[in-house]
PDB file of C-alpha atoms in Angstrom:
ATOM      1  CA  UNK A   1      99.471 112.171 104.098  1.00  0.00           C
ATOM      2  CA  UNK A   2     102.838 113.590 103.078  1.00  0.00           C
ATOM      3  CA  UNK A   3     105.114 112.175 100.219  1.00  0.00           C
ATOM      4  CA  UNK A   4     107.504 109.964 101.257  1.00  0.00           C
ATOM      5  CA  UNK A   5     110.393 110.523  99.088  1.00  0.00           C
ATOM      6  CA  UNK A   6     111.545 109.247  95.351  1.00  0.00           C
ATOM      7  CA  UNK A   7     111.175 105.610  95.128  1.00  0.00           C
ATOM      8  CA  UNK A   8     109.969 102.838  92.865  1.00  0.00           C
ATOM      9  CA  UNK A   9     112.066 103.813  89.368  1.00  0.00           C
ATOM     10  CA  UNK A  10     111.472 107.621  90.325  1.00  0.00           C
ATOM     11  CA  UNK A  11     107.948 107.743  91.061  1.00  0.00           C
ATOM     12  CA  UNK A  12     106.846 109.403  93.733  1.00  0.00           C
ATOM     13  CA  UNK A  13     105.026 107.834  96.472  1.00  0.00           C
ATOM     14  CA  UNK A  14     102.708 108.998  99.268  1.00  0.00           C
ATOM     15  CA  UNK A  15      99.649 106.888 101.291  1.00  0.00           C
ATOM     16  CA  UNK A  16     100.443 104.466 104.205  1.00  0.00           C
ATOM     17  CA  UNK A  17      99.271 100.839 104.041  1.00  0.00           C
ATOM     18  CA  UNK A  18      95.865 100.993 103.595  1.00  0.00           C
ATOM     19  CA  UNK A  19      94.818 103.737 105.024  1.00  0.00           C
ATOM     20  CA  UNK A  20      91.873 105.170 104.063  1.00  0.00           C
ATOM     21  CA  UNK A  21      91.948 109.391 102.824  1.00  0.00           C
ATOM     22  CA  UNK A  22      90.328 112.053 101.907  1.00  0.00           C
ATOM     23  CA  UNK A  23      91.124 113.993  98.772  1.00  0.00           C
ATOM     24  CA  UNK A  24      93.329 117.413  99.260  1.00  0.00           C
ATOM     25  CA  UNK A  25      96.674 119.589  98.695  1.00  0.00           C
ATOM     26  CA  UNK A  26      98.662 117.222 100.261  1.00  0.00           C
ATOM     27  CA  UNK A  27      98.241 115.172  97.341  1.00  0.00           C
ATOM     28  CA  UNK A  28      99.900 117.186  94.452  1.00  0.00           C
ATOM     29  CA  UNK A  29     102.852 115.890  92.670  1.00  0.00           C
ATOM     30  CA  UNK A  30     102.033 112.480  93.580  1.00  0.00           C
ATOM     31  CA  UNK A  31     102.395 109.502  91.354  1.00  0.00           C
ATOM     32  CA  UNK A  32     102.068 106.191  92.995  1.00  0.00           C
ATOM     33  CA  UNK A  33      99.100 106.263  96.011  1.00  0.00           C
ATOM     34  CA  UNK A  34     100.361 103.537  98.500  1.00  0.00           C
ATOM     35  CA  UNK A  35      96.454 102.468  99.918  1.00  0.00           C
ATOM     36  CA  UNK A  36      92.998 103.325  99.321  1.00  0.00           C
ATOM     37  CA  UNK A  37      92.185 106.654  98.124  1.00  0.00           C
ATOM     38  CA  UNK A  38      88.713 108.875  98.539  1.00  0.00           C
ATOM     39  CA  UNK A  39      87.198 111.723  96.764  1.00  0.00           C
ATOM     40  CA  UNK A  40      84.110 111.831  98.371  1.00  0.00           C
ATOM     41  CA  UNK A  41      80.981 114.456  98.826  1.00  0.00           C
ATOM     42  CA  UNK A  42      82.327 116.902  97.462  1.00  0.00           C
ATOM     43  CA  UNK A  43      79.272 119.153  97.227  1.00  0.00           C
ATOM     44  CA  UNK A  44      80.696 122.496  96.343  1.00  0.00           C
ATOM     45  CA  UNK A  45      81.318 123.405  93.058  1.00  0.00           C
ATOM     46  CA  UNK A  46      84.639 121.770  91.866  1.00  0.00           C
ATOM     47  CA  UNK A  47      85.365 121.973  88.533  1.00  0.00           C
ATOM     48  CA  UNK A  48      87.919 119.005  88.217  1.00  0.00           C
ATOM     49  CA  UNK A  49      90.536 116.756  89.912  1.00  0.00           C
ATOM     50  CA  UNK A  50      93.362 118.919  88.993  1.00  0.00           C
ATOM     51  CA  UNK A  51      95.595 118.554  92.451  1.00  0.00           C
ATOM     52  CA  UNK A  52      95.382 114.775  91.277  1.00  0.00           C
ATOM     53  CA  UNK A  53      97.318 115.299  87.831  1.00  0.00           C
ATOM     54  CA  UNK A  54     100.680 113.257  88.476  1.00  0.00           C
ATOM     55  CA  UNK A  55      98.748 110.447  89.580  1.00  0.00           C
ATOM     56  CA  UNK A  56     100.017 107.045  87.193  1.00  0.00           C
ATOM     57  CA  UNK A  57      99.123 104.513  90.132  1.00  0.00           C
ATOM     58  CA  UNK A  58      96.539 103.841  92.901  1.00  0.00           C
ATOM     59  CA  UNK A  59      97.424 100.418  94.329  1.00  0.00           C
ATOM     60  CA  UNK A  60      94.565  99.516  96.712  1.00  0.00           C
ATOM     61  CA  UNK A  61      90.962 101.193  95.813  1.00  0.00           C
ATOM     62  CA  UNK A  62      90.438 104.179  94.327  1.00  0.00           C
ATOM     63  CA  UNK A  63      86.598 105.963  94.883  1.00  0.00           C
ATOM     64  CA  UNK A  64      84.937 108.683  93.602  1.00  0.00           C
ATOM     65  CA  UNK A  65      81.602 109.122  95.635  1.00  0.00           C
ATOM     66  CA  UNK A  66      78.929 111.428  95.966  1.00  0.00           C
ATOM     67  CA  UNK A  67      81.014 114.641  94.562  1.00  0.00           C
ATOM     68  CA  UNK A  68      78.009 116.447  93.693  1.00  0.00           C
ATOM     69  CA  UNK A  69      79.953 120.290  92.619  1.00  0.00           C
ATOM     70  CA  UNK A  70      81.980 118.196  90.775  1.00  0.00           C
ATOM     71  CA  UNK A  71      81.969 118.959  86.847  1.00  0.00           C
ATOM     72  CA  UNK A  72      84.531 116.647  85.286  1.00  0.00           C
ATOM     73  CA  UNK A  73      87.881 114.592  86.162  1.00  0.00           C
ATOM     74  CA  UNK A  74      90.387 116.417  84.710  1.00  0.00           C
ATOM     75  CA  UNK A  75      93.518 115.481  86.234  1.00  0.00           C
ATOM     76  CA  UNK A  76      93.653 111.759  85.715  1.00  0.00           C
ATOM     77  CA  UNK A  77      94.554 111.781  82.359  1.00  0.00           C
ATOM     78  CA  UNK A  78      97.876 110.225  83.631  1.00  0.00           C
ATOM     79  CA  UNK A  79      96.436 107.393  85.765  1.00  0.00           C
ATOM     80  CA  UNK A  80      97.059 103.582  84.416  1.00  0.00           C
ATOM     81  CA  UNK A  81      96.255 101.152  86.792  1.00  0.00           C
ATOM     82  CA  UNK A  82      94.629 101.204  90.079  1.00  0.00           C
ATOM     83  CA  UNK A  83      93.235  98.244  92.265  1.00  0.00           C
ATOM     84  CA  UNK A  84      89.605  98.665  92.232  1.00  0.00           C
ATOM     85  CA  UNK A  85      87.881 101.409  90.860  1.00  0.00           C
ATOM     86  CA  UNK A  86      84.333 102.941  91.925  1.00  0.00           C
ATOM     87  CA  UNK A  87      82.768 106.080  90.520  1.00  0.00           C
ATOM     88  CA  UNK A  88      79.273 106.465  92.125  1.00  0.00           C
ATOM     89  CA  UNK A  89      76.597 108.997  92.442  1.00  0.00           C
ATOM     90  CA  UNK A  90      78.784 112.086  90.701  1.00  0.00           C
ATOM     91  CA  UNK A  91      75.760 113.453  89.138  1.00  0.00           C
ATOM     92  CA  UNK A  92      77.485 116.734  87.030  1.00  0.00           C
ATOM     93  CA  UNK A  93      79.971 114.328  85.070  1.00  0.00           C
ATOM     94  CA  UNK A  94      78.958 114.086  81.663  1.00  0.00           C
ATOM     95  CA  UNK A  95      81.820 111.312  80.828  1.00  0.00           C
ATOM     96  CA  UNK A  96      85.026 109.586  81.759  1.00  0.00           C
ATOM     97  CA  UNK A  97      86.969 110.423  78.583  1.00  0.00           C
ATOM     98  CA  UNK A  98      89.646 111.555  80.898  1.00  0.00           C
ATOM     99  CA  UNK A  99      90.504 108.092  82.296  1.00  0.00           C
ATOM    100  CA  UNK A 100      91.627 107.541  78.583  1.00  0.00           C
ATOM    101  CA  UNK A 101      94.929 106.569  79.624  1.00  0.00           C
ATOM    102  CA  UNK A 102      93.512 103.479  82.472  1.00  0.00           C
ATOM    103  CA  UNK A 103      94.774 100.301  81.332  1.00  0.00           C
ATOM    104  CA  UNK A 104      94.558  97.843  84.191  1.00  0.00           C
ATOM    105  CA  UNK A 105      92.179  97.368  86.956  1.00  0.00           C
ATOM    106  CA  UNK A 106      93.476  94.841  88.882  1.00  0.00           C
ATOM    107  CA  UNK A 107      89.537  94.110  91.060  1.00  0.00           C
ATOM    108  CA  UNK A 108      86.270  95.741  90.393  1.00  0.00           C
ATOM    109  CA  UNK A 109      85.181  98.379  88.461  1.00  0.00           C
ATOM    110  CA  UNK A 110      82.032 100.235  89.372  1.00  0.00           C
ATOM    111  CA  UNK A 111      80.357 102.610  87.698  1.00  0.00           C
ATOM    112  CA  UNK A 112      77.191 103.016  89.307  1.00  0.00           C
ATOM    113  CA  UNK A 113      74.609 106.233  89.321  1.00  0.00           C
ATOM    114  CA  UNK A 114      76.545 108.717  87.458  1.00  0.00           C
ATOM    115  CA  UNK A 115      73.186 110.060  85.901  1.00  0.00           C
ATOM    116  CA  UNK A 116      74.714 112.431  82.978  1.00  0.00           C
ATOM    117  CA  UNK A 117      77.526 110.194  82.122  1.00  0.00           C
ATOM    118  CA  UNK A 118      76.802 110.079  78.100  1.00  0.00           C
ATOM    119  CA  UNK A 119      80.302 108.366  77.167  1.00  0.00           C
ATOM    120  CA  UNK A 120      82.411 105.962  78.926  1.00  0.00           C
ATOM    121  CA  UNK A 121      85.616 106.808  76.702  1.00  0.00           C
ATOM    122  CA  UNK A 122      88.143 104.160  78.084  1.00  0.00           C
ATOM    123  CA  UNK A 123      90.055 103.323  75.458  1.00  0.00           C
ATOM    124  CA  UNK A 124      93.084 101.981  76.904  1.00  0.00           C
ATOM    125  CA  UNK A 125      91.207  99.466  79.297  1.00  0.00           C
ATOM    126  CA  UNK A 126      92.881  95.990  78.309  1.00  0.00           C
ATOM    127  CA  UNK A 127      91.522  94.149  81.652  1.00  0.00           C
ATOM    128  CA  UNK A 128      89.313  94.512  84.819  1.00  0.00           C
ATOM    129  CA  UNK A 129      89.986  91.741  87.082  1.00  0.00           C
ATOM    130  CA  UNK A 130      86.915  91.530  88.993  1.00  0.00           C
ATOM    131  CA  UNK A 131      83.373  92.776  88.645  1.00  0.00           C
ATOM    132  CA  UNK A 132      83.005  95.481  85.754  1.00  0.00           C
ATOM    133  CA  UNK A 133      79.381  97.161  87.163  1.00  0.00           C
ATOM    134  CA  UNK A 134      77.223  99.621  84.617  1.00  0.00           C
ATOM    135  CA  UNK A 135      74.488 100.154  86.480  1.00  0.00           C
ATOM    136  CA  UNK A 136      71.609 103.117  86.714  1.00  0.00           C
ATOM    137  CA  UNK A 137      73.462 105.214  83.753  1.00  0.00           C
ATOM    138  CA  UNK A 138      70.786 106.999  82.913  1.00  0.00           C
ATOM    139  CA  UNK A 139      72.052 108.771  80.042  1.00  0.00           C
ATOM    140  CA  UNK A 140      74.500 106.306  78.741  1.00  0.00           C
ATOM    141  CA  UNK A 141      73.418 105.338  75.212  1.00  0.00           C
ATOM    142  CA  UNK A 142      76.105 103.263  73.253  1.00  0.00           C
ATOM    143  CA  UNK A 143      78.883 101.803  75.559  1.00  0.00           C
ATOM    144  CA  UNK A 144      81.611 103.338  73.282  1.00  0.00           C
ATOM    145  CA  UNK A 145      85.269 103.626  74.131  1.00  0.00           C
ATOM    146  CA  UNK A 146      85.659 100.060  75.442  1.00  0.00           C
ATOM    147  CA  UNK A 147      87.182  98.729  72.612  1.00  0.00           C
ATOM    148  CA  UNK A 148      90.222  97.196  73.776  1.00  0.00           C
ATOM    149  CA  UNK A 149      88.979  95.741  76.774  1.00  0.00           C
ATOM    150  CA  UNK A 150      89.678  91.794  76.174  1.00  0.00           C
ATOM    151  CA  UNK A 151      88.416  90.418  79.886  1.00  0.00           C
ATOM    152  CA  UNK A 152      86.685  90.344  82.964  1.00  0.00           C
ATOM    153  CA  UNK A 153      86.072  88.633  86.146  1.00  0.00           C
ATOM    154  CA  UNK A 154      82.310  89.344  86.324  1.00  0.00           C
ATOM    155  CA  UNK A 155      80.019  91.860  84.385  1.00  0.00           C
ATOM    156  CA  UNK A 156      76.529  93.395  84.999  1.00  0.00           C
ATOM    157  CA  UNK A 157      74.989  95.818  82.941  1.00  0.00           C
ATOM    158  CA  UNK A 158      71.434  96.951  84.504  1.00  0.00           C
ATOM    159  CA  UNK A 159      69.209  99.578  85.229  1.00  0.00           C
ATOM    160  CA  UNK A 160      70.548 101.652  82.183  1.00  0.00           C
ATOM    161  CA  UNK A 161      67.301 103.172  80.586  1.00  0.00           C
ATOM    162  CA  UNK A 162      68.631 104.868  77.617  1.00  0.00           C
ATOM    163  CA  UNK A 163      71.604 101.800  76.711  1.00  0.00           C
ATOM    164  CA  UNK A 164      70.790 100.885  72.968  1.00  0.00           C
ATOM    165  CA  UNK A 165      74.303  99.112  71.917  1.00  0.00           C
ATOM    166  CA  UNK A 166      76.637  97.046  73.044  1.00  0.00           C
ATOM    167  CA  UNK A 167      78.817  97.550  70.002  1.00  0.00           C
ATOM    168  CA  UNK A 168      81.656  99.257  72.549  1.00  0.00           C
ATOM    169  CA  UNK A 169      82.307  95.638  73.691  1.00  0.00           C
ATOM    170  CA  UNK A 170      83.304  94.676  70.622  1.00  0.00           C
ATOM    171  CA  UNK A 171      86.973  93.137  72.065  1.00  0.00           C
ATOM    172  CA  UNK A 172      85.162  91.467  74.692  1.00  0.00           C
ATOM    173  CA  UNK A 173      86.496  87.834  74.750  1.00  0.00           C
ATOM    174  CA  UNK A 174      85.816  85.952  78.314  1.00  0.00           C
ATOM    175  CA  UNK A 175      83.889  86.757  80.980  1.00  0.00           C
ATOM    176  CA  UNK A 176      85.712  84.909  83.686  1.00  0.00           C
ATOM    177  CA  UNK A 177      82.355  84.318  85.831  1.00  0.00           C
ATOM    178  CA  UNK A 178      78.665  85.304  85.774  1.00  0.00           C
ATOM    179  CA  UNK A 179      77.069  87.312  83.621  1.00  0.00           C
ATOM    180  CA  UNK A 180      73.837  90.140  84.032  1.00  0.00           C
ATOM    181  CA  UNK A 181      72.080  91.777  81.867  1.00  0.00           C
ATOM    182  CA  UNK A 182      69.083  93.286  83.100  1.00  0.00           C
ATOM    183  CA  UNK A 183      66.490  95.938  83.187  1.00  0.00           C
ATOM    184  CA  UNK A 184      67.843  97.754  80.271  1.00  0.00           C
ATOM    185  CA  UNK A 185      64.505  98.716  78.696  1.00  0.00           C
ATOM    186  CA  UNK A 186      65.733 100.358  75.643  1.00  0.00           C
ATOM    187  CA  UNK A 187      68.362  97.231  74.646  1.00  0.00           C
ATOM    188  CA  UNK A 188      67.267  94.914  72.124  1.00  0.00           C
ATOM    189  CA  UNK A 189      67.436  91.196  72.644  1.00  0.00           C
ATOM    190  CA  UNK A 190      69.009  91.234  69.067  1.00  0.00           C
ATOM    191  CA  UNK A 191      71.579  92.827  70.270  1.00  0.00           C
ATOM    192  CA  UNK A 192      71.443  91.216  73.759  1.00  0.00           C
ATOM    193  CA  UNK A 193      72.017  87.692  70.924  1.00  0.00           C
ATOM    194  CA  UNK A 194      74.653  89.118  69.271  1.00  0.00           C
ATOM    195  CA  UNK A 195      76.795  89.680  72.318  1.00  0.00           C
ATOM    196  CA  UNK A 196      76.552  86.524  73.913  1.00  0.00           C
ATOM    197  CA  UNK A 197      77.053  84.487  70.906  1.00  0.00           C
ATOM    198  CA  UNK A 198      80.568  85.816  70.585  1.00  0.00           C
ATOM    199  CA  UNK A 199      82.060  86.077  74.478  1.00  0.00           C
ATOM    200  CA  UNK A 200      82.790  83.251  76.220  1.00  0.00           C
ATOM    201  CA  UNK A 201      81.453  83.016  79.654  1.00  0.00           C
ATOM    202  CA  UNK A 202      82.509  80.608  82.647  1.00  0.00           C
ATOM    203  CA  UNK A 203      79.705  81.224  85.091  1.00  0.00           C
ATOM    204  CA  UNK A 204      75.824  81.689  84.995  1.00  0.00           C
ATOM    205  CA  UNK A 205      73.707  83.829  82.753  1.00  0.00           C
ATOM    206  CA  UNK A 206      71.286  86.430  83.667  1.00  0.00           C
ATOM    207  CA  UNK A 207      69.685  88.100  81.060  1.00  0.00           C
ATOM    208  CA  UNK A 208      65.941  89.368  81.814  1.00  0.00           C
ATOM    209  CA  UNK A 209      63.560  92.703  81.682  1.00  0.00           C
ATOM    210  CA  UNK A 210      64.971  94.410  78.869  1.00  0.00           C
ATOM    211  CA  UNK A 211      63.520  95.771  75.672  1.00  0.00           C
ATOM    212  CA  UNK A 212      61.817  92.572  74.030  1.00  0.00           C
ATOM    213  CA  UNK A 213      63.154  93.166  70.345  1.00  0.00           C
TER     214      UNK A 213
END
């Protein structure tokens, strides 16, 4: 995939429709990614995303999948808004502080298996249109950086042994559709109550097989 020239207010664009790529070279200097973008299985050490550090702008999905070299995600400390969002089974990242700057996801945001992952660190977040996923973080503790995130489509938060807080949602308004909470053995349902009684949600409520106080 080659750049395709300066367009869009000056950005600089590269992808074609939605083509679906792997992560390389090709892609330095880019700012807007025109499609779906890959970083997948990456299993040789790789210390960070840094060919990736002009990117402001995915526009279709964005994945990060089974990169299991890969130490951190430096290089998207530029990125703002991408379409949907899933960081999966990257089991050397310790946390996402470096999507700091990631204001809008415009569908789902999944954040699944990412075993070391001890901070999420999105400050910026305002809204994820779709399904927000936290799911099998096994060292995630607090949810901490969320706290400008104001709405989302759906959330589920399961299979997180270590989660003791949900004090990170703090700006959490409306959850446009269902809502799941489950499996999270060390969350109280004190602090399961205190969430729920101050977010509004539209759809159904699951909330089962966590910690019992």
């Amino acid at each position: 995939v080659q750049p395709n020239g300066d367009v869009g207010g000056g950005l600089l664009e590269c992808g074609v429709g939605s083509e679906r790529v792997g992560f390389g070279p090709q892609l330095q200097g880019c700012e807007v990614y025109n499609g779906s973008l890959g970083v997948r299985r990456l299993v040789e050490d790789t210390e960070d995303l840094a060919v990736l550090g002009s990117l402001v702008r995915v526009t279709e999905n964005f994945n990060i999948v089974q990169c299991l070299g890969l130490a951190t995600i430096n290089g998207l400390e530029s990125l703002t808004s991408v379409g949907q969002m899933g960081i999966m089974e990257n089991p050397r990242l310790t946390t996402l502080e470096q999507l700091g700057s990631l204001a809008t996801v415009e569908g789902d945001l999944v954040l699944v298996a990412n075993t070391n992952v001890q901070a999420l660190e999105l400050g910026a977040l305002l809204s994820i249109g779709g399904h927000f996923v936290v799911e099998e973080m096994d060292q995630l503790r607090p949810m901490d950086g969320l706290d400008s995130l104001r709405e989302v489509g759906r959330l589920t938060i399961s299979d997180n042994p270590a989660l003791l807080s949900l004090d990170g949602l703090s700006g959490l308004e409306r959850v446009r559709g269902s809502l799941r909470i489950v499996g999270n053995r060390s969350l109280s349902q004190s602090q399961i109550d205190e969430f729920v009684s101050r977010v509004v949600v539209d759809g159904d409520v699951d909330i089962r097989e966590n910690a019992s106080r």
